[in-house]
PDB file of C-alpha atoms in Angstrom:
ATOM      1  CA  UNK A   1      19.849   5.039  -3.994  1.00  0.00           C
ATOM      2  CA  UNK A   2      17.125   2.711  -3.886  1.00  0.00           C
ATOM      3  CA  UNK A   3      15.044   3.195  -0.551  1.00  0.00           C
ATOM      4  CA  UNK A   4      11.867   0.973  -1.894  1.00  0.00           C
ATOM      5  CA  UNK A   5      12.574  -2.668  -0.204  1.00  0.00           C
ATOM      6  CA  UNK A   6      12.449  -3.527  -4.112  1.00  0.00           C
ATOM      7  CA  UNK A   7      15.981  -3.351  -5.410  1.00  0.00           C
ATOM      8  CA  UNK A   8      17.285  -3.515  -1.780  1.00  0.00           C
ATOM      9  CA  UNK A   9      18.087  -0.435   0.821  1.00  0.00           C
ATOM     10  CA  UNK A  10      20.832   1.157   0.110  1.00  0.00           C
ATOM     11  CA  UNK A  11      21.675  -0.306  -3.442  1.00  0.00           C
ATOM     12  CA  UNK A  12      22.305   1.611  -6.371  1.00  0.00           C
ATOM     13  CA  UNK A  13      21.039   0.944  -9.261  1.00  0.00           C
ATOM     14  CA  UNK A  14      23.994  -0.323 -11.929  1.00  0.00           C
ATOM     15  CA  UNK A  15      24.742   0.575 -14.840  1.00  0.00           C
ATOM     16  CA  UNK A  16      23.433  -0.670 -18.441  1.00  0.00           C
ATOM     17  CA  UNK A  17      25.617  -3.691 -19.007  1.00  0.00           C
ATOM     18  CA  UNK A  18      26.785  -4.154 -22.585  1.00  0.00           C
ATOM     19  CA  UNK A  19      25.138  -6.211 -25.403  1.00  0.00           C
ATOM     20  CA  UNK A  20      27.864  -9.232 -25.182  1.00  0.00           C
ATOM     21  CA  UNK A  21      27.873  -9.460 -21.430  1.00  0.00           C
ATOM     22  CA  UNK A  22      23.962  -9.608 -21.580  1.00  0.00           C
ATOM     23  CA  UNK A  23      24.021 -11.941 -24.262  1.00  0.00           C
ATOM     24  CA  UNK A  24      26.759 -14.244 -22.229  1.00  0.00           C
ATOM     25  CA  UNK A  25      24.490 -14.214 -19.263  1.00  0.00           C
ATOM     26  CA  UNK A  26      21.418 -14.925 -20.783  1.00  0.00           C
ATOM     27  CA  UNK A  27      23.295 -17.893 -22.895  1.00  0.00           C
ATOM     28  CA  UNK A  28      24.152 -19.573 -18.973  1.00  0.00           C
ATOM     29  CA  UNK A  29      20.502 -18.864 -18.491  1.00  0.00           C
ATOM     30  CA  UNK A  30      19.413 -20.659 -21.276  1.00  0.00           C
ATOM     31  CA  UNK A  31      22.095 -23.265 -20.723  1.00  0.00           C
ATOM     32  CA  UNK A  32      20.967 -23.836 -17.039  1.00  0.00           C
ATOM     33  CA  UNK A  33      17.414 -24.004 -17.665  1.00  0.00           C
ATOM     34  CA  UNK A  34      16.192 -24.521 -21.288  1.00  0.00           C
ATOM     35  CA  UNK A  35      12.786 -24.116 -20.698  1.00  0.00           C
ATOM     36  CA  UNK A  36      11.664 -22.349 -17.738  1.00  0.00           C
ATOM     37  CA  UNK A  37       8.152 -22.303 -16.504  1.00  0.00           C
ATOM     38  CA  UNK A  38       6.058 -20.197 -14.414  1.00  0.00           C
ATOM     39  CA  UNK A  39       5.033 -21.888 -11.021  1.00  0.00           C
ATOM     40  CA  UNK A  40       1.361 -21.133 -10.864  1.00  0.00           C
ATOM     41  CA  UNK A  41      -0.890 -23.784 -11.659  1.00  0.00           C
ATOM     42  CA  UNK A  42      -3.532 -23.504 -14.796  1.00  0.00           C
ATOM     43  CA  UNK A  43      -5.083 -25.442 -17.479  1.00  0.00           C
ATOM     44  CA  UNK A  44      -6.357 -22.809 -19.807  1.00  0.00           C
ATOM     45  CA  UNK A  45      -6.197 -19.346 -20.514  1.00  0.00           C
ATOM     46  CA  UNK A  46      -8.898 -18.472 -18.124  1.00  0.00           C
ATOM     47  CA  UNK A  47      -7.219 -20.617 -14.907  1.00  0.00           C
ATOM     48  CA  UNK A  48      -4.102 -18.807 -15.656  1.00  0.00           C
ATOM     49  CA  UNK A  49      -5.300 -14.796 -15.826  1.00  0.00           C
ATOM     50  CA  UNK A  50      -7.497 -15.756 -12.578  1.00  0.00           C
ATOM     51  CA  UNK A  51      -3.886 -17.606 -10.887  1.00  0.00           C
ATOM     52  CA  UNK A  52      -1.898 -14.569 -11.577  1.00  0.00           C
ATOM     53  CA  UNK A  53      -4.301 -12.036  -9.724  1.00  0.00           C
ATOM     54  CA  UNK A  54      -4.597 -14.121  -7.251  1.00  0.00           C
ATOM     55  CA  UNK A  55      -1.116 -14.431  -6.377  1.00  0.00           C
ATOM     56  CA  UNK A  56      -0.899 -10.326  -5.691  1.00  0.00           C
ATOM     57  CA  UNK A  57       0.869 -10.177  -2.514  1.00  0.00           C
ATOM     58  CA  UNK A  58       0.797 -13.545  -2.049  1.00  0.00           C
ATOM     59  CA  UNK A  59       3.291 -16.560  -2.548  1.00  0.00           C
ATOM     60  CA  UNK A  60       2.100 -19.154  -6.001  1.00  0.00           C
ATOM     61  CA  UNK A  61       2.620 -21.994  -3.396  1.00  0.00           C
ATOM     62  CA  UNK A  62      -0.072 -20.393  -1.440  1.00  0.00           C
ATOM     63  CA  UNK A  63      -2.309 -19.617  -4.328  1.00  0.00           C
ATOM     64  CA  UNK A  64      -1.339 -23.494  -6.084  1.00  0.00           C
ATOM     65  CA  UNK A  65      -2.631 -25.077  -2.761  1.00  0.00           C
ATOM     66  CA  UNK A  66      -6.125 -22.482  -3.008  1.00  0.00           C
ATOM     67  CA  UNK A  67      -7.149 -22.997  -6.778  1.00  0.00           C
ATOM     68  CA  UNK A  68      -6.158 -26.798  -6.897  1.00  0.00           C
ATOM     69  CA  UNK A  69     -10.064 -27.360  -6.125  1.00  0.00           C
ATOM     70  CA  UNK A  70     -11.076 -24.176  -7.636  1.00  0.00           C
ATOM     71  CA  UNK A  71     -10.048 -25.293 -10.582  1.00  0.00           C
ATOM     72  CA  UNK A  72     -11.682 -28.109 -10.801  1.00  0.00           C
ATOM     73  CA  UNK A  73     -14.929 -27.044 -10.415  1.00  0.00           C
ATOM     74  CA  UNK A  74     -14.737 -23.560 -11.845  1.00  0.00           C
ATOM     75  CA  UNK A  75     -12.335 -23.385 -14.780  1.00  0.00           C
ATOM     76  CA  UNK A  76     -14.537 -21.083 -17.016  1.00  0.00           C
ATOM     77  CA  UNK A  77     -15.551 -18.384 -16.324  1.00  0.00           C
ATOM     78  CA  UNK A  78     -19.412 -19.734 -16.842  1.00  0.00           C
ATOM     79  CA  UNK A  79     -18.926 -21.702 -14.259  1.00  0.00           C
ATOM     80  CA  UNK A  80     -17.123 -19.605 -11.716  1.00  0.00           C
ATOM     81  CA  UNK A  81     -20.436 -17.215 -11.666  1.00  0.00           C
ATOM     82  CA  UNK A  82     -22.086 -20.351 -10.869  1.00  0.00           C
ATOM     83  CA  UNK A  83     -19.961 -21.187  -7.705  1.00  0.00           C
ATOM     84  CA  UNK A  84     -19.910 -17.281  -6.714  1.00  0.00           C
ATOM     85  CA  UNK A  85     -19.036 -15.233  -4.553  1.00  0.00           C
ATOM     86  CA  UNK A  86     -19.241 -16.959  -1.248  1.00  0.00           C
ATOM     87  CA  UNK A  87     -17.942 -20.679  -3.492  1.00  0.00           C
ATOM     88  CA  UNK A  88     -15.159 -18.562  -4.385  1.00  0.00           C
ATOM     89  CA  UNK A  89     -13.807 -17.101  -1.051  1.00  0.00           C
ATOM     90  CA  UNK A  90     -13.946 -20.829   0.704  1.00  0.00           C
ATOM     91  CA  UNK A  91     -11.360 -21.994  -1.698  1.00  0.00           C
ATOM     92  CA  UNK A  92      -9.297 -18.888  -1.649  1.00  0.00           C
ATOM     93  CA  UNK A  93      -9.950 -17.939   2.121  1.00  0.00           C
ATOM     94  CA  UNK A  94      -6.069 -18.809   2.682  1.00  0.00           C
ATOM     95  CA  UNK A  95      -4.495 -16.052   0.521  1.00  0.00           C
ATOM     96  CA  UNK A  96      -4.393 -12.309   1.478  1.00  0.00           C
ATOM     97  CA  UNK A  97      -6.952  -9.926   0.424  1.00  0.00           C
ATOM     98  CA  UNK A  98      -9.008 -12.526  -0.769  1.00  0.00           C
ATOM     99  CA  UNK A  99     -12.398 -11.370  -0.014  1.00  0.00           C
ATOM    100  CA  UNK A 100     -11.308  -8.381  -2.919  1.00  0.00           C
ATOM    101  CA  UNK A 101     -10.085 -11.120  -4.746  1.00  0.00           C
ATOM    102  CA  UNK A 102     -12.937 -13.280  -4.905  1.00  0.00           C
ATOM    103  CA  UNK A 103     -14.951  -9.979  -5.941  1.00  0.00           C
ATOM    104  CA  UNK A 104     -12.752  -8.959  -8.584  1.00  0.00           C
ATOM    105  CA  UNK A 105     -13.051 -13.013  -9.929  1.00  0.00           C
ATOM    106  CA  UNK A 106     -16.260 -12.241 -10.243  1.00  0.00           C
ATOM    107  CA  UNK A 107     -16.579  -9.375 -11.652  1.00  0.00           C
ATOM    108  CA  UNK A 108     -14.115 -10.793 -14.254  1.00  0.00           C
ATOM    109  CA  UNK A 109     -16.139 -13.540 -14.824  1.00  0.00           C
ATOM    110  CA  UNK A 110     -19.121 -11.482 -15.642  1.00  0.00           C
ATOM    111  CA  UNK A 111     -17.596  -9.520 -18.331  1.00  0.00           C
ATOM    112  CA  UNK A 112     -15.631 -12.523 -19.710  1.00  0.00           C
ATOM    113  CA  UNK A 113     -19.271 -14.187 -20.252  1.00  0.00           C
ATOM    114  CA  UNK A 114     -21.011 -10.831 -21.656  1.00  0.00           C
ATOM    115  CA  UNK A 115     -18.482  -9.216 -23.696  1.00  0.00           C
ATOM    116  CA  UNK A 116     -16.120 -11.719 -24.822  1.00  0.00           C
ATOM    117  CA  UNK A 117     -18.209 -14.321 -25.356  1.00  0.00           C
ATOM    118  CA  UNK A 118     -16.405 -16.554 -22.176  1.00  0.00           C
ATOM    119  CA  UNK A 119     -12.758 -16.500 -23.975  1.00  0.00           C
ATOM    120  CA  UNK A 120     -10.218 -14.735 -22.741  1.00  0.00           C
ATOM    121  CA  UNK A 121      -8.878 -11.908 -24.716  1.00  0.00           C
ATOM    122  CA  UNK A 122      -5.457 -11.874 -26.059  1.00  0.00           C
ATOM    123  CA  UNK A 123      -4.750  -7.750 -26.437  1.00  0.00           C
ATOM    124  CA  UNK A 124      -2.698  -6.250 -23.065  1.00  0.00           C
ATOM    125  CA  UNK A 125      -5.157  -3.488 -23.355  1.00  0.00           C
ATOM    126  CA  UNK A 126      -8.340  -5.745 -22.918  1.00  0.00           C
ATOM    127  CA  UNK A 127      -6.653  -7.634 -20.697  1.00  0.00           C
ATOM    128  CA  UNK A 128      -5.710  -4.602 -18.200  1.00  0.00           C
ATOM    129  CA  UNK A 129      -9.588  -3.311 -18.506  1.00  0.00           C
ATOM    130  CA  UNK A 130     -10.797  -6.833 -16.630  1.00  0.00           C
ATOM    131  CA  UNK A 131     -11.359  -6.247 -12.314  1.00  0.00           C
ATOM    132  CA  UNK A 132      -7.822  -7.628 -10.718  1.00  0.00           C
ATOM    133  CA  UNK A 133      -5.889  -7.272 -14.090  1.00  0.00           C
ATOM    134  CA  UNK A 134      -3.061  -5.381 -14.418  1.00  0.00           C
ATOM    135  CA  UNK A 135       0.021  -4.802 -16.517  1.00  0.00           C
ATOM    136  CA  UNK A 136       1.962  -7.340 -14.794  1.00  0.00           C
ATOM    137  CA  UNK A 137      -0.280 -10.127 -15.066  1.00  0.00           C
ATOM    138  CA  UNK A 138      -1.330  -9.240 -18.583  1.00  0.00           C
ATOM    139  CA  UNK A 139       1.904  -9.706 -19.797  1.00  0.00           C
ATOM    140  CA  UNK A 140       2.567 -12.973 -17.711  1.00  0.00           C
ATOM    141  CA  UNK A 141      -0.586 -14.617 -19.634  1.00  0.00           C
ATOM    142  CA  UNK A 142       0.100 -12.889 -22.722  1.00  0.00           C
ATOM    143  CA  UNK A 143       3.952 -14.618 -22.070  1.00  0.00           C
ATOM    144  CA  UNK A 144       2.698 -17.930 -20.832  1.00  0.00           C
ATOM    145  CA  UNK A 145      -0.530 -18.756 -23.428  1.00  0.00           C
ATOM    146  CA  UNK A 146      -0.178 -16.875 -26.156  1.00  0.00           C
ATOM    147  CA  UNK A 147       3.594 -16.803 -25.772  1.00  0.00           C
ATOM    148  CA  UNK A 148       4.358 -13.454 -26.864  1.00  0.00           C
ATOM    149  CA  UNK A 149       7.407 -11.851 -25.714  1.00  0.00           C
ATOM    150  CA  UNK A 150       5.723  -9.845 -23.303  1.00  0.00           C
ATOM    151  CA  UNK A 151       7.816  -8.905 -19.877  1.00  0.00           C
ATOM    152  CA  UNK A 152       6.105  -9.034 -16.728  1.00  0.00           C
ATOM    153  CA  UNK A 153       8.283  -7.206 -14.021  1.00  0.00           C
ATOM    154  CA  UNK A 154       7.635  -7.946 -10.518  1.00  0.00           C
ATOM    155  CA  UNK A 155       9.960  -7.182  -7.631  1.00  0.00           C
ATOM    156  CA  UNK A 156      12.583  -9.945  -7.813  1.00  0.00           C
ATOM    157  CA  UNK A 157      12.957  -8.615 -11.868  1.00  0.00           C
ATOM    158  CA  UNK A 158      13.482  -4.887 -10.646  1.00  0.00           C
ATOM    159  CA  UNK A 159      16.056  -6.028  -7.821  1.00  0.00           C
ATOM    160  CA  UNK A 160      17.843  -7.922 -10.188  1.00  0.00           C
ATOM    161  CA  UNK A 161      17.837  -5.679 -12.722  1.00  0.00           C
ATOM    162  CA  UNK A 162      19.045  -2.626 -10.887  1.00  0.00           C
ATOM    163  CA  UNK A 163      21.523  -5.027  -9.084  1.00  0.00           C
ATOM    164  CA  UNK A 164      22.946  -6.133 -12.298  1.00  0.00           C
ATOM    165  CA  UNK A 165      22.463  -3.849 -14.430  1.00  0.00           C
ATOM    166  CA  UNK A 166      21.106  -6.789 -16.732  1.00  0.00           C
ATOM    167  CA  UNK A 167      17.925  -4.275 -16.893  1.00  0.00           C
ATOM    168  CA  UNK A 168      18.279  -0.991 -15.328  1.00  0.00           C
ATOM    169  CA  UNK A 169      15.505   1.787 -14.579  1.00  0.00           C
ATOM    170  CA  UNK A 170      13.622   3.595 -11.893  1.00  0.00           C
ATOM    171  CA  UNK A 171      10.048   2.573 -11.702  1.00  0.00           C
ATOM    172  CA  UNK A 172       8.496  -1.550 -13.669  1.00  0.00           C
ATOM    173  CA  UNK A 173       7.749   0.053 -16.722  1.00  0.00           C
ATOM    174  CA  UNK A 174      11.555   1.110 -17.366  1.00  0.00           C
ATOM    175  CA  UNK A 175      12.721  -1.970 -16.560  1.00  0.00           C
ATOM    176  CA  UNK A 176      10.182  -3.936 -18.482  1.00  0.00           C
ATOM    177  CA  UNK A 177      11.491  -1.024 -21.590  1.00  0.00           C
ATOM    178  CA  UNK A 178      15.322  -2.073 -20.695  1.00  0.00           C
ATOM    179  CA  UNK A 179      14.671  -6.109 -21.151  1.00  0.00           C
ATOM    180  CA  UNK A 180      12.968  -5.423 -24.447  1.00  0.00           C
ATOM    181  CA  UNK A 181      15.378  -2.921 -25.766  1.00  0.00           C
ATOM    182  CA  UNK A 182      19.092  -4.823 -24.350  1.00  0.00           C
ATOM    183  CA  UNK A 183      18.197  -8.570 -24.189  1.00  0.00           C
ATOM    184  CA  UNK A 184      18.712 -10.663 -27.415  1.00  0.00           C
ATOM    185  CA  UNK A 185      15.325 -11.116 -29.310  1.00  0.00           C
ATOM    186  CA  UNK A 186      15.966 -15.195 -29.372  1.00  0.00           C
ATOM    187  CA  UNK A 187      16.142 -14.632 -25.438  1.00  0.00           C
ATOM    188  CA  UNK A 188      13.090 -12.383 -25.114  1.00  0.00           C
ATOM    189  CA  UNK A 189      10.530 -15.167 -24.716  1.00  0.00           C
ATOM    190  CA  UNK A 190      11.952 -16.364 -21.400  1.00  0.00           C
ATOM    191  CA  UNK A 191      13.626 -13.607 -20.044  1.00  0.00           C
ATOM    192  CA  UNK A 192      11.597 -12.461 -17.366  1.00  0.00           C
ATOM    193  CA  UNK A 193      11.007 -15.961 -16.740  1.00  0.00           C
ATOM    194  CA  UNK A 194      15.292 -16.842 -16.102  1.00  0.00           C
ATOM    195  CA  UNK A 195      15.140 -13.516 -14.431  1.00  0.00           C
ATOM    196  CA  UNK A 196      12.380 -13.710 -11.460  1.00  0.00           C
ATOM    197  CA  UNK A 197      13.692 -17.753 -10.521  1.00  0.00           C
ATOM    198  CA  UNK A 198      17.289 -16.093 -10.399  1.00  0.00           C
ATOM    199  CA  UNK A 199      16.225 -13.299  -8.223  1.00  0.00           C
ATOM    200  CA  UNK A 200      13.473 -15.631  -6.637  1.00  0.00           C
ATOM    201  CA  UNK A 201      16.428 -18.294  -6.000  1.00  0.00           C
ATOM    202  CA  UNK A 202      19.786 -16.969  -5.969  1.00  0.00           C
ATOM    203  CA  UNK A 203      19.489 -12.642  -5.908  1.00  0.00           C
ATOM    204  CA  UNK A 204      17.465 -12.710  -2.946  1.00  0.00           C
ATOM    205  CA  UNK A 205      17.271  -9.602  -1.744  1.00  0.00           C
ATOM    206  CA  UNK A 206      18.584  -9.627   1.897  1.00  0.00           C
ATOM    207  CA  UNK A 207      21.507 -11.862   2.054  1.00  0.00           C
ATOM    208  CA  UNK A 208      22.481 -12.861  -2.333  1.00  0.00           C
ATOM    209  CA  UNK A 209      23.634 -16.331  -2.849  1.00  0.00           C
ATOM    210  CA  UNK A 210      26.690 -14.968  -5.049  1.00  0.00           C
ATOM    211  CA  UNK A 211      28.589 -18.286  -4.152  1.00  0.00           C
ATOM    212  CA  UNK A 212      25.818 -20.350  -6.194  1.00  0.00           C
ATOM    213  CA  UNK A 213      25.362 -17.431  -8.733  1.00  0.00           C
ATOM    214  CA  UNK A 214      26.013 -18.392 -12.944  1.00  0.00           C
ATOM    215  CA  UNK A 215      26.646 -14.744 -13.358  1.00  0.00           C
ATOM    216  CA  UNK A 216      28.884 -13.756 -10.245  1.00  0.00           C
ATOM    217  CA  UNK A 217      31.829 -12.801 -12.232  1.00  0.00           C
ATOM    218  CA  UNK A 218      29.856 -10.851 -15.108  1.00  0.00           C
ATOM    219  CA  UNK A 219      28.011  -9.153 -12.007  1.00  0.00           C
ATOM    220  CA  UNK A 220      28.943  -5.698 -10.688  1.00  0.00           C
ATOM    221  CA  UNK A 221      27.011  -5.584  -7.596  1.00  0.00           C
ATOM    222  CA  UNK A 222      29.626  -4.104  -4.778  1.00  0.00           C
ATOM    223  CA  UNK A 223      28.357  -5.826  -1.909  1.00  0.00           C
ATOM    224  CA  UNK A 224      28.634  -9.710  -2.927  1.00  0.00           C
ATOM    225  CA  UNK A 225      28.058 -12.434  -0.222  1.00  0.00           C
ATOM    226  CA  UNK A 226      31.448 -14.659   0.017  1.00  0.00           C
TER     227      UNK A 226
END
């Protein structure tokens, strides 16, 4: 039973559904939404990996409305040392945690300039080592730039997963394993993408939209909404 406000109290975590039921679901997907984006505002590599820390515990509207003048003064990391600390905590003063957050920038900033010559590296393992980073939004830039199939699970992926047993496991990094070892390869680049608007959208985690759901009837969740 899951007892972690992530998959949902109570819920049990489904089964491992079958490769032609995850392939029909992910085809709907596809068919629904083509191309699906991530919500966060960026222009470059280095807007993005700052957007995605920034949004820990907080909502992307909240962190589109913060960085939309960040950004345009501070889009490198060159010049975000130059705005600083203080520069950076009036813009993101409306997010939570953001006086750690505007440190970690920093710090980021700092090594980005010294070690990496101000680019953005493109390995999940330098990526993780930078203040703020970690797995999660490693693999959303390493998704979103460099487009790499990389899966970045964040609670509406585990709820869904575990609800629909589209990607099974017990902790992120199982069901990051399950979505690269049961989803289709030519639906790997978008997956986590079709899976965190569904479960931002339509799996909610309270009170499921089932009604409005593509995948109601290849579902096995017990407890559907009518």
């Amino acid at each position: 039973m899951r007892r972690n406000g992530v998959a949902g109290i109570g819920e049990r975590m489904a089964k491992q559904l079958d490769y032609h039921t995850i392939r029909e679901i992910f085809t709907r997907f596809q068919a629904s939404e083509p191309e699906p984006k991530g919500e966060l505002n960026h222009v470059n590599a280095y807007t993005l990996v700052v957007a995605v820390a920034l949004s820990a515990q907080a909502t992307d509207a909240g962190v589109n409305k913060a960085t939309e003048k960040l950004f345009q003064i501070a889009d490198t990391p060159e010049k975000m040392l130059a705005l600083g600390e203080e520069g950076v905590i009036e813009h993101i003063k409306t997010i939570g945690l953001y006086r750690n957050k505007a440190k970690n920038v920093i710090k980021m900033a700092k090594i980005l300039v010294e070690d990496y010559g101000g680019e953005v590296p493109n390995s999940r393992a330098a990526l993780e080592s930078l203040p703020g980073v970690g797995r999660k939004t490693a693999n959303v830039v390493l998704n979103m730039w460099w487009h790499y199939p990389a899966q970045a699970v964040d609670t509406h992926i585990f709820r869904v997963g575990n609800r629909t047993g589209i990607c099974p496991g017990k902790d992120v990094v199982a069901v990051e394993r399950a979505i690269e070892d049961n989803i289709p390869v030519d639906f790997q680049q978008h997956a986590h993408h079709w899976l965190i608007l569904h479960g931002r959208y339509i799996c909610v985690a309270r009170k499921p939209k089932c009604k409005a759901c593509l995948i109601n009837d290849l579902c096995p969740f017990e407890e559907k909404t009518t």
